[in-house]
Coordinates of C-alpha atoms and ligand atoms in Angstrom, one line a residue:
X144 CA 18.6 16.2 18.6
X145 CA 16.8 19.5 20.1
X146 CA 17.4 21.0 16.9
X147 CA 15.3 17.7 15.7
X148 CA 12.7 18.5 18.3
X149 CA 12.4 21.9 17.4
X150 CA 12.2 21.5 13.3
X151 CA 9.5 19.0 14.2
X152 CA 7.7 21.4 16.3
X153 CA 7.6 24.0 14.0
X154 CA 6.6 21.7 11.1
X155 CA 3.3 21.5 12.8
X156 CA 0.1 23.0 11.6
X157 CA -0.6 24.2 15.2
X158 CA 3.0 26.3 15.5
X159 CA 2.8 27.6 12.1
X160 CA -0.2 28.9 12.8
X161 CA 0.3 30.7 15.6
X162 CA 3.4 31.9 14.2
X163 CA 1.6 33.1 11.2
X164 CA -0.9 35.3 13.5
X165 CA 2.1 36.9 15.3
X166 CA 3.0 38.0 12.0
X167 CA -0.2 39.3 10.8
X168 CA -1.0 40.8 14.2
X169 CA 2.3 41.8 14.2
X170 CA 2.0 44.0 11.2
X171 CA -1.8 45.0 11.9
X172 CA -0.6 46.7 15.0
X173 CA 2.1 48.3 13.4
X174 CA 0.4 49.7 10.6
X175 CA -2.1 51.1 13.3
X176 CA -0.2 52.3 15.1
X177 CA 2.2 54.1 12.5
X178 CA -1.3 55.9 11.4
X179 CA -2.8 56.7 15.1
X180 CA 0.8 58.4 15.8
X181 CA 1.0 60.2 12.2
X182 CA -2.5 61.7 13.0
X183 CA -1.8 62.7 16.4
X184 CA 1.4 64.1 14.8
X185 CA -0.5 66.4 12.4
X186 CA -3.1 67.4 14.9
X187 CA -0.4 68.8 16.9
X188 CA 1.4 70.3 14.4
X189 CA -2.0 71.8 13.2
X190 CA -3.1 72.9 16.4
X191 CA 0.5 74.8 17.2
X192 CA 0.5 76.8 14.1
X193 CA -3.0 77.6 15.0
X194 CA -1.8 79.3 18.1
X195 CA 1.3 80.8 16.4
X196 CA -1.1 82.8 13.4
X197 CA -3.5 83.8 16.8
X198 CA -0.2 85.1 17.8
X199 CA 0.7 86.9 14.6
X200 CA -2.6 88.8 15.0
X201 CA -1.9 89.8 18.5
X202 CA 1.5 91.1 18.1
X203 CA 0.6 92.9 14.4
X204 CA -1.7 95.0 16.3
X205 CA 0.7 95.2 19.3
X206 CA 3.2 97.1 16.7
X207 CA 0.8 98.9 14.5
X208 CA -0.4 100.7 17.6
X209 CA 2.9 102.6 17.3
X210 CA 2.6 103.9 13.9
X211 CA 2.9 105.9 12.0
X212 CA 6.1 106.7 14.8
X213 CA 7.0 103.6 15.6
X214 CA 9.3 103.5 19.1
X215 CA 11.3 99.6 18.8
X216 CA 13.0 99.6 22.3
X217 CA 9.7 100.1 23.5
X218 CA 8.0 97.7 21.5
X219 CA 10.5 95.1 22.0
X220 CA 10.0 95.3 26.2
X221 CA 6.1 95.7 25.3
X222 CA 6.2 92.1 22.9
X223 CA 8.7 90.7 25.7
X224 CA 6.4 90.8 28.2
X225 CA 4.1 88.8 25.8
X226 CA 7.1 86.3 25.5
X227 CA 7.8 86.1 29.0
X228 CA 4.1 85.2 29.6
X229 CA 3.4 82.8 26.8
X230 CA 2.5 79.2 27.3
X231 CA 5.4 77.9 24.5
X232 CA 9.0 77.1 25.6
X233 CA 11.3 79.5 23.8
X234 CA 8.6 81.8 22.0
X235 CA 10.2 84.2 19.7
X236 CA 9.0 86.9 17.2
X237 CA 11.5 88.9 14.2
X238 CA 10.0 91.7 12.6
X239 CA 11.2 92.5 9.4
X240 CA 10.4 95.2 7.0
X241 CA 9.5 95.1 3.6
X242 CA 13.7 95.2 2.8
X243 CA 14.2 91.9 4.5
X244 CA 16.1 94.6 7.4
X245 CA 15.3 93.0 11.1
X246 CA 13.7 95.8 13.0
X247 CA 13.1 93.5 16.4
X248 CA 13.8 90.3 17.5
X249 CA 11.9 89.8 20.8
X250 CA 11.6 86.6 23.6
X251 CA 14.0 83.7 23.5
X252 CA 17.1 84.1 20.6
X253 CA 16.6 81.2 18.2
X254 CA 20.1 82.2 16.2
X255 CA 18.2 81.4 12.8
X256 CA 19.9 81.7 9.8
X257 CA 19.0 85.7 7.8
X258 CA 15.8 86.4 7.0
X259 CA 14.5 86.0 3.3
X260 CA 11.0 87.1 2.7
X261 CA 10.2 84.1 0.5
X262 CA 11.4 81.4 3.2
X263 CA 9.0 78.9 3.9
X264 CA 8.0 77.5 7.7
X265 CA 9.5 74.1 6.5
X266 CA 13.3 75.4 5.4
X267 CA 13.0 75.3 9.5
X268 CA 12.1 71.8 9.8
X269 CA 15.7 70.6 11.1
X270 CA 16.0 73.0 13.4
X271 CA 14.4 72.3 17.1
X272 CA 11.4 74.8 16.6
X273 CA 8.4 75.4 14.9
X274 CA 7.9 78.9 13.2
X275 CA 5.8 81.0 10.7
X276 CA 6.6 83.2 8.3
X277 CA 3.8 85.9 8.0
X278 CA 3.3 88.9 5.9
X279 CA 1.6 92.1 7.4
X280 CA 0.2 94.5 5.1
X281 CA -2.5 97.1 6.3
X282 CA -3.7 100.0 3.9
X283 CA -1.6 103.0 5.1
X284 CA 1.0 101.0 6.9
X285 CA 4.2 99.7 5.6
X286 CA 4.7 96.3 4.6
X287 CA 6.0 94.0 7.5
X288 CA 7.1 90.3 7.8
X289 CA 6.9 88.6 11.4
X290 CA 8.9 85.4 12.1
X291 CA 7.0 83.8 14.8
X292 CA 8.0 80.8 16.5
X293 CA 8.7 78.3 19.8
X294 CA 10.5 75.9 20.7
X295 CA 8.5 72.1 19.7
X296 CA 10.2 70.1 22.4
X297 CA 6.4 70.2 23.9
X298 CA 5.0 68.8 20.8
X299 CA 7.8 65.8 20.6
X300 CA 6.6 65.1 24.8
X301 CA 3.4 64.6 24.1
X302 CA 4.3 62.5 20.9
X303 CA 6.8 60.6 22.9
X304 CA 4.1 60.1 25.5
X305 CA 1.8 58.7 23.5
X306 CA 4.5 56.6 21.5
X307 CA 5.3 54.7 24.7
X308 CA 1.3 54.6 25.3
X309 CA 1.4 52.8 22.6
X310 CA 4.4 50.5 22.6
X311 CA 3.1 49.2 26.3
X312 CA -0.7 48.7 24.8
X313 CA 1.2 46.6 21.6
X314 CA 3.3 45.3 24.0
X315 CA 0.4 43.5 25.7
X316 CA -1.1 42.7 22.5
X317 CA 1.9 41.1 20.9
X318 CA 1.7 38.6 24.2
X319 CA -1.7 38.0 24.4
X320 CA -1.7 37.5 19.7
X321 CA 0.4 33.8 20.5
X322 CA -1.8 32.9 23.6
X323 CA -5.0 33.9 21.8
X324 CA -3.7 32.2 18.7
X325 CA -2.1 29.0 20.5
X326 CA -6.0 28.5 21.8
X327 CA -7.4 29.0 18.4
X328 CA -4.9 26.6 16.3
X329 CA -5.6 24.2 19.2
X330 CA -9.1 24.1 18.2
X331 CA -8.6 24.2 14.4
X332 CA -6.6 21.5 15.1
X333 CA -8.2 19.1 17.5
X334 CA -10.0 17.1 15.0
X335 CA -6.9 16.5 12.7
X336 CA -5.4 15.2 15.8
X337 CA -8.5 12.6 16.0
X338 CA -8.1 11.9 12.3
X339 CA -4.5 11.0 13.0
X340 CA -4.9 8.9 16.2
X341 CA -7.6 7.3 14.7
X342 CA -5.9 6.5 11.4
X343 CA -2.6 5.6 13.4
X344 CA -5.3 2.3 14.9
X345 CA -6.8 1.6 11.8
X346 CA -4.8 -2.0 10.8
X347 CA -5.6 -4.1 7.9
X348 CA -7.4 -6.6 9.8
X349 CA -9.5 -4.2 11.8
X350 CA -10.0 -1.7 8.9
X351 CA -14.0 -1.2 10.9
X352 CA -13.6 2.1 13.0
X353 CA -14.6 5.4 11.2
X354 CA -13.6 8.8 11.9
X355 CA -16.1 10.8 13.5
X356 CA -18.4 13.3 11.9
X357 CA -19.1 16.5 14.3
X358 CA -22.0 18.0 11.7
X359 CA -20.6 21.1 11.1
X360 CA -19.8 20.2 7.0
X361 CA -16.3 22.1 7.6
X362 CA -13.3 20.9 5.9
X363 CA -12.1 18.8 8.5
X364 CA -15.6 17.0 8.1
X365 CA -15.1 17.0 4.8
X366 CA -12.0 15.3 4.8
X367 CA -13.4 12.8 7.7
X368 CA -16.7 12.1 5.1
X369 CA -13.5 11.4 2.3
X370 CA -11.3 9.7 4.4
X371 CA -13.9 7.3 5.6
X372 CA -15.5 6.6 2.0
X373 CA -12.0 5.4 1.5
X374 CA -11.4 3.5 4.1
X375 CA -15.0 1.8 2.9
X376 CA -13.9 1.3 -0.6
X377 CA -10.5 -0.5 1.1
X378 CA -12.0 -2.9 3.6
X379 CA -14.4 -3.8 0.8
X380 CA -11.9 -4.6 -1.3
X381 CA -10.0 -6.9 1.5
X382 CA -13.2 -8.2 2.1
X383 CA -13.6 -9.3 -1.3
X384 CA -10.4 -10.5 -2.2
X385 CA -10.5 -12.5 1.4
X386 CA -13.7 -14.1 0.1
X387 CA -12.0 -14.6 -3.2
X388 CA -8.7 -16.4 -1.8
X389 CA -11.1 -18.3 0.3
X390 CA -13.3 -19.7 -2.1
X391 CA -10.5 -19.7 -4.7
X392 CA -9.2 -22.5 -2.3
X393 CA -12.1 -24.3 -2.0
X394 CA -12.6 -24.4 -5.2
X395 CA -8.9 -26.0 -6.0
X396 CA -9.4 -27.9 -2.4
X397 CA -11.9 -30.6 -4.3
X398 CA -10.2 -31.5 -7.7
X399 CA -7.3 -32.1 -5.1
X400 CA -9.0 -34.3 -3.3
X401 CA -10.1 -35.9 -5.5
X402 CA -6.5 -36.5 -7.7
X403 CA -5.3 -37.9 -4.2
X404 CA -7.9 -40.3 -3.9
X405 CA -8.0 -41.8 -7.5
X406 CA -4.0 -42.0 -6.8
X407 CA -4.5 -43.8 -3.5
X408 CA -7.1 -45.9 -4.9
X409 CA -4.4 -47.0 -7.8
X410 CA -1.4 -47.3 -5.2
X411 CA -3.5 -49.1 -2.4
X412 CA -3.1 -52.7 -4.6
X413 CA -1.8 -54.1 -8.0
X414 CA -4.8 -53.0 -10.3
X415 CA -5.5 -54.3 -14.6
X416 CA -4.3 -52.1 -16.8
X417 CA -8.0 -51.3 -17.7
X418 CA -8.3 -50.3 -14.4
X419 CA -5.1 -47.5 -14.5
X420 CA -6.6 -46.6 -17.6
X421 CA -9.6 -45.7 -16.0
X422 CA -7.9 -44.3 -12.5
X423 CA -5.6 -41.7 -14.5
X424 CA -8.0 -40.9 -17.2
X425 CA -10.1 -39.4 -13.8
X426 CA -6.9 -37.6 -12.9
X427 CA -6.6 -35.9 -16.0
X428 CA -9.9 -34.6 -16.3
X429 CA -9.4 -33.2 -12.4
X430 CA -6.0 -31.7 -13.5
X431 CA -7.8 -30.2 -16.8
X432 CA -10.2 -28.6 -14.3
X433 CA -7.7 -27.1 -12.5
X434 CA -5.3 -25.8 -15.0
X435 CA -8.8 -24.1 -16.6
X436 CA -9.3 -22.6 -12.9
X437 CA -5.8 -21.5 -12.5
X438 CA -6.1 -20.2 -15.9
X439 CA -9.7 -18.5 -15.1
X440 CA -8.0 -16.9 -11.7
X441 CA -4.7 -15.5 -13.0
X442 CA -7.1 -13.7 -16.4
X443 CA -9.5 -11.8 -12.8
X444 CA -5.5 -11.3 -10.8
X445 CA -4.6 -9.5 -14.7
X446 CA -8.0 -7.8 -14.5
X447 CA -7.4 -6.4 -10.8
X448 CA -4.2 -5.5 -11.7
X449 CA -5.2 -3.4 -14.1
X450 CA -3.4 -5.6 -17.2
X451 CA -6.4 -6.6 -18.8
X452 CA -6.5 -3.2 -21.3
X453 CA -6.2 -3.0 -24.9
X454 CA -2.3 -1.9 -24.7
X455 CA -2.8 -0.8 -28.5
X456 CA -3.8 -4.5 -29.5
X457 CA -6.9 -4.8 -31.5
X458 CA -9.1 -7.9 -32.6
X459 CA -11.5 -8.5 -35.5
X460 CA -14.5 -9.3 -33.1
X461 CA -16.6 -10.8 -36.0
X462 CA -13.5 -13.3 -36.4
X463 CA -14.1 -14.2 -33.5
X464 CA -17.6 -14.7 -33.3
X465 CA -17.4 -17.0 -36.2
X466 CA -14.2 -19.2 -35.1
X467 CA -16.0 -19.3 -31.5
X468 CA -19.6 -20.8 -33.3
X469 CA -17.6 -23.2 -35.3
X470 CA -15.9 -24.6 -32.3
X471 CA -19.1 -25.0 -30.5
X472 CA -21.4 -26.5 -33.2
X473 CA -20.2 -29.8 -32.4
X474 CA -21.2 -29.1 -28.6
X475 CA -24.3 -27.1 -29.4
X476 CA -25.4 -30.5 -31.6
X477 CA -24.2 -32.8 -28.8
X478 CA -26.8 -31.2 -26.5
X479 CA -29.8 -30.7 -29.7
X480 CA -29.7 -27.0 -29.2
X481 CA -29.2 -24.6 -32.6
X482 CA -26.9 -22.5 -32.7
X483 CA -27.0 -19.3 -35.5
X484 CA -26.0 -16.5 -36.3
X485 CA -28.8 -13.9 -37.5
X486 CA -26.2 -10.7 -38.4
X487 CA -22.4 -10.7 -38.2
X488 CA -20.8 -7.1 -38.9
X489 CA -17.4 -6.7 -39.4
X490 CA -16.1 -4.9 -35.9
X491 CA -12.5 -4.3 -35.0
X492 CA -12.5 -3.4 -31.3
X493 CA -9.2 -3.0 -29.3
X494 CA -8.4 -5.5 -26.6
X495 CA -5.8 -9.0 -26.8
X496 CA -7.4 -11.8 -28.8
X497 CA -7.5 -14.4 -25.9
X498 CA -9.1 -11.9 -23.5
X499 CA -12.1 -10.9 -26.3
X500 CA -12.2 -14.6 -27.3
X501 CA -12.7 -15.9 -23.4
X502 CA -15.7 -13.3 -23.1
X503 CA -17.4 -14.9 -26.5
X504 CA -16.5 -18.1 -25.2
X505 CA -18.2 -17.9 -21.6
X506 CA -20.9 -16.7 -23.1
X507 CA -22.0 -19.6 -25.2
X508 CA -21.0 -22.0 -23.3
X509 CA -23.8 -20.6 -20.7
X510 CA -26.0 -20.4 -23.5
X511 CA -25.7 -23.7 -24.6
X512 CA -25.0 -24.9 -21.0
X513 CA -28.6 -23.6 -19.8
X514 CA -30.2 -24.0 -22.9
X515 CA -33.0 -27.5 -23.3
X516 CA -32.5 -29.5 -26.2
X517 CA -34.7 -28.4 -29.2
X518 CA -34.4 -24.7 -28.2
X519 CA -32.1 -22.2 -30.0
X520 CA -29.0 -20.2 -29.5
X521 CA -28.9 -16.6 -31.3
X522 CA -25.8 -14.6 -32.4
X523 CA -25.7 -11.5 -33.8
X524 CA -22.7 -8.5 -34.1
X525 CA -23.1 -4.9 -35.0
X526 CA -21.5 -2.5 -35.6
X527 CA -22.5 0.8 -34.3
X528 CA -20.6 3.3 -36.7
X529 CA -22.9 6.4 -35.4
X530 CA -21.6 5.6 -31.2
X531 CA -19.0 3.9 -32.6
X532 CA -19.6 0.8 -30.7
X533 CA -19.9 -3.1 -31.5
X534 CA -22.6 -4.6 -29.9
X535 CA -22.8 -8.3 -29.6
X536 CA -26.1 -9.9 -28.4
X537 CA -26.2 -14.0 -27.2
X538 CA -29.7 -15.3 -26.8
X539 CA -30.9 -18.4 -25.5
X540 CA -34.5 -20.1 -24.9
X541 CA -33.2 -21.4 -21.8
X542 CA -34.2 -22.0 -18.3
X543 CA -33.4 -18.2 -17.8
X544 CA -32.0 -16.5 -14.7
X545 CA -34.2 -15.5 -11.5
X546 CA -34.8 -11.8 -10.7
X547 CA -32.8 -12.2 -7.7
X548 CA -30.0 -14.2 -8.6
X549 CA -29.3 -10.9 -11.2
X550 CA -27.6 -9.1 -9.6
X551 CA -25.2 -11.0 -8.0
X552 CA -24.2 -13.2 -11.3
X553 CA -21.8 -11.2 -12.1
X554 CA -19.6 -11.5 -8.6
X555 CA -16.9 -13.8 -8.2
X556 CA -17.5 -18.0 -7.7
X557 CA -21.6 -17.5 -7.8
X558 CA -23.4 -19.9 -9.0
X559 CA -27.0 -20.0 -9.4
X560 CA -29.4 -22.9 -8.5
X561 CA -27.8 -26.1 -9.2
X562 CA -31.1 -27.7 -10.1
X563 CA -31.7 -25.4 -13.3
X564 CA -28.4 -26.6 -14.5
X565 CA -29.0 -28.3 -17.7
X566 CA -26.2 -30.2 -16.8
X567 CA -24.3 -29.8 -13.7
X568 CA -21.4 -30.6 -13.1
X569 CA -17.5 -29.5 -13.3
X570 CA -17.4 -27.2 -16.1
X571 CA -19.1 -24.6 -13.7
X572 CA -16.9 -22.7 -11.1
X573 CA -18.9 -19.4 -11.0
X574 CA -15.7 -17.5 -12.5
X575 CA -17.5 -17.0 -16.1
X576 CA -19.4 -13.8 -15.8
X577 CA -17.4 -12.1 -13.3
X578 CA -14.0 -12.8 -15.7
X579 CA -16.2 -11.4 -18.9
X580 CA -17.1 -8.2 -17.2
X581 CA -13.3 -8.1 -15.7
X582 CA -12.2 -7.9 -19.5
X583 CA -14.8 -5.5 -21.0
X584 CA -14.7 -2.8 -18.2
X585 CA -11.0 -3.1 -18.8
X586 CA -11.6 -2.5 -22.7
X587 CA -13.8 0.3 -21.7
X588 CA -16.9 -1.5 -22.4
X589 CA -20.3 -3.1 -21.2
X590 CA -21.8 -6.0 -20.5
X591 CA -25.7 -6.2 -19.4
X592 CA -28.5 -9.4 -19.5
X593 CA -32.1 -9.7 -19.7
X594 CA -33.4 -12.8 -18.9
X595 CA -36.8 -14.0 -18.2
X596 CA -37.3 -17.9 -15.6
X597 CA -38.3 -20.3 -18.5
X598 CA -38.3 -17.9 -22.1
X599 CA -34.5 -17.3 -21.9
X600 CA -31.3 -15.2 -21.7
X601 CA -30.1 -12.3 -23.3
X602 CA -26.5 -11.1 -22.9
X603 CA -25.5 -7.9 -24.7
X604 CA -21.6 -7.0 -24.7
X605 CA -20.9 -3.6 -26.0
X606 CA -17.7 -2.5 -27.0
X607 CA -15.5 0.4 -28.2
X608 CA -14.7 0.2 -32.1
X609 CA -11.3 0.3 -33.0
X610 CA -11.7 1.4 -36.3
X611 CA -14.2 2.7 -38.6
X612 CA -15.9 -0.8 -40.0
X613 CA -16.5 -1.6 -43.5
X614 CA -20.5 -1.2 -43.5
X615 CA -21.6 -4.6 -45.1
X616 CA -22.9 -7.8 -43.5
X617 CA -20.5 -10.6 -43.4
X618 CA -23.0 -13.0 -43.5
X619 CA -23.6 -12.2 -46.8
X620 CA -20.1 -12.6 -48.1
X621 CA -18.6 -14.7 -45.1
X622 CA -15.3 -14.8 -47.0
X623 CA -14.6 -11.1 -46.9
Ligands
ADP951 P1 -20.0 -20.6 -14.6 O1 -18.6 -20.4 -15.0 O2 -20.2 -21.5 -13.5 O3 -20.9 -20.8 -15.7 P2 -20.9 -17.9 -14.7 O4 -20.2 -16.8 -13.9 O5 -20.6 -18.0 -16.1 O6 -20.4 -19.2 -14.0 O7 -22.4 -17.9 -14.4 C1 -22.8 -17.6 -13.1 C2 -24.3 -18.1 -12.9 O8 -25.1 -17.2 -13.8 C3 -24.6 -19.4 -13.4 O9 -24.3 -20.4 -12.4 C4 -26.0 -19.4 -13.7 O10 -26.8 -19.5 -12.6 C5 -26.2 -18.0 -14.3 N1 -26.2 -17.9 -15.8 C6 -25.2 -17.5 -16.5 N2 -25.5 -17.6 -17.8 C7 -26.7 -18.0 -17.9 C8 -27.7 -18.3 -19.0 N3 -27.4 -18.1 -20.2 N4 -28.9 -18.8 -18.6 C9 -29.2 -19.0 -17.3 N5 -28.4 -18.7 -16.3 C10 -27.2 -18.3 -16.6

């Protein structure tokens, strides 16, 4: 459990960070530290075998003052009294001549190993002094070699000094690096804390609140701006799809209604057989409504789904075009409008054949739906080898859509005026548009109108090609 506590702890941003600048200020001290002291270290080092080669120069005219006879018991008590008076612990000096023979060893006894003329100061190193080798050669004097050195115990107190100088100072910054770094994660991580209290509140139903923006275009706003353009995207969606449900059950609320009362009206007394006829022929035109809404819903559910692509199905478009004309000639001549087709390429585009089929479908049905008799409905198909697209255009000379009804004829159940509807009624439920555009987006295609109040319509669907299409016009060999 307090293991729990503690793993959860130090999963946090807030703790790793802090952590994180122990470490670094951790190491930063060190490594400054290491460098002051190594420094320091040399300077001393520097500065004591300054003050050993000033002693060198004092003691080699000490002896040469008694050549060419030289007297050593008198020499030694003269350099001795230099010993006894100098500031190093332990100072010593050997003299040696040019034979490596010891002719004095004067001050403190450092018991070193035999002298060797070529021995360097550092073959010493181990040992607790610090010594120079020097060589004394004056014109008319014999060659000398002094071995002058001191104990370095003073050198390793004042290194020691300023080692535990240092160790206190680190000391102090090692506890203020969490504190100072506790205060900064805080910060760093106030806002994320927001984000997350905020986004703990957010609920479906309340999706409203936004996180808040300080200004300063930081990551954290950053991810605020990105977090709350998503959380805009999502309550438009539910907002959508709450309008859709809603109207989706209005719009199967009526032909409901109105199946219950043609069956009330045949139950509430013995009725002629004409009569039944009449009653259930009502109910089956209400329950062909609905099964073609039901059917129209479940094709935009595919669509929002994300089923409504071409899965690696394709469809000859012109096929299409022509079997969809053909089945509404007899419509099109019902109502005295004209329907043609002034070019028909051959197109392959991918996509299932019902889905491409319902988008030809709607599409002259509006036509002929908003179309006055004596005008006529255009067709043509290309196909765009050069962008490889198919472009199919539907034109009508029809009542023609308002500027401002536009843009919204694409969305969900609208519907525009009722009065400019050629023939309104049940065959409209606003789905038509909105289900064409569900399956050409999902082919990876367009759909766009221009349309004019009173000259017409002009709705042009364009659509990947499949496949390269053989260049001819089927209209001149309709067979092919
Ligand atoms: P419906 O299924 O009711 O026809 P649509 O989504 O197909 O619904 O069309 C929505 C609205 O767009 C229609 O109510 C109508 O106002 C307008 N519209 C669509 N096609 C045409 C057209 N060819 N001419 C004029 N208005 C049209």
């Amino acid at each position: 459990m307090l293991s729990e506590r503690y793993r959860n702890l130090l999963s946090t941003i807030r703790i790793r960070l802090v952590l994180w600048m122990i470490v670094v200020v951790f190491g930063l001290v060190m490594i400054a530290m290491f460098g002051v002291r190594q420094l320091y270290r040399n300077r001393l080092l520097e500065e004591f075998d300054q003050g050993l080669q000033g002693d060198v120069k004092v003691i080699s005219q000490e002896v040469h003052q008694f050549y060419p006879n030289p007297d050593w018991t008198r020499l030694k008590q003269s350099i001795d009294k230099i010993a006894f008076a100098h500031p190093l612990q332990a100072w010593f000096v050997e003299i040696y001549d040019e034979s490596g023979r010891k002719l004095a060893a004067c001050g403190h006894d450092p018991k070193l190993e035999p002298f060797n003329k070529h021995e360097s100061a550092s073959a010493h190193d181990s040992l607790p002094y610090r010594l120079i080798v020097a060589k004394i050669e004056e014109s008319g004097l014999p060659v000398l070699y002094f071995r002058i050195g001191a104990d370095r115990q003073s050198m390793e107190d004042d290194l020691s000094l300023l080692d535990r100088s240092m160790l206190a100072r680190s000391l102090i910054i090692l506890l203020l690096a969490p504190l100072g770094g506790y205060i900064l994660a805080l910060r760093a991580t106030r806002p994320i804390a927001k984000i997350i209290a905020t986004a703990t509140r957010l609920q479906p139903s309340q999706l409203h609140e936004r996180l808040p923006i300080r200004g300063t275009d930081d990551e954290i706003d950053q991810l605020s701006k990105t977090i709350n353009g998503m959380l805009d995207r999502i309550a438009d969606y539910i907002d959508r799809n709450r309008e859709f449900v809603a109207n989706a059950a209005h719009e199967l609320r009526s032909p409901l209604a109105a199946i219950r009362s043609s069956v009330e009206v045949a139950l509430n007394r013995q009725r002629s057989p004409e009569e039944y006829g009449t009653l259930l022929g009502e109910v089956m035109e209400e329950c062909q409504y609905l099964s073609n809404l039901v059917n129209r819903l479940l094709i935009l559910a595919e669509g929002d789904a994300g089923r409504l692509g071409a899965r690696n199905r394709t469809t000859r478009l012109d096929k299409i075009v022509r079997e969809s004309i053909d089945m509404f000639e007899a419509v099109a001549d019902s109502h005295d409008v004209r329907l043609t087709i002034s070019g028909l390429t051959a197109a392959v585009v991918p996509g299932d054949e019902f889905h491409v089929r319902q988008v030809v479908r709607n599409l002259l049905d509006n036509a002929i739906k908003f179309s006055p008799p004596g005008s006529q409905v255009d067709v043509t198909l290309r196909a765009d080898a050069e962008q490889s697209r198919a472009v199919l255009t539907v034109r009508d000379q029809g009542v023609g859509i308002p500027a401002a009804d536009l843009p919204h004829i694409f969305e969900r159940f609208f519907r525009g005026d009722k009065s400019r509807q050629r023939e309104p009624g049940r065959t409209s439920s606003g789905l038509g548009l909105s289900i064409c555009q569900s399956i050409v987006q999902a082919l990876e295609g367009g759909i766009t109108v221009a349309s004019q109040v009173g000259a017409g319509s002009t709705f042009t669907v364009t659509l990947p090609l499949a496949e390269q299409p053989p260049s001819r016009d089927l209209l001149e060999n309709p067979a092919a």
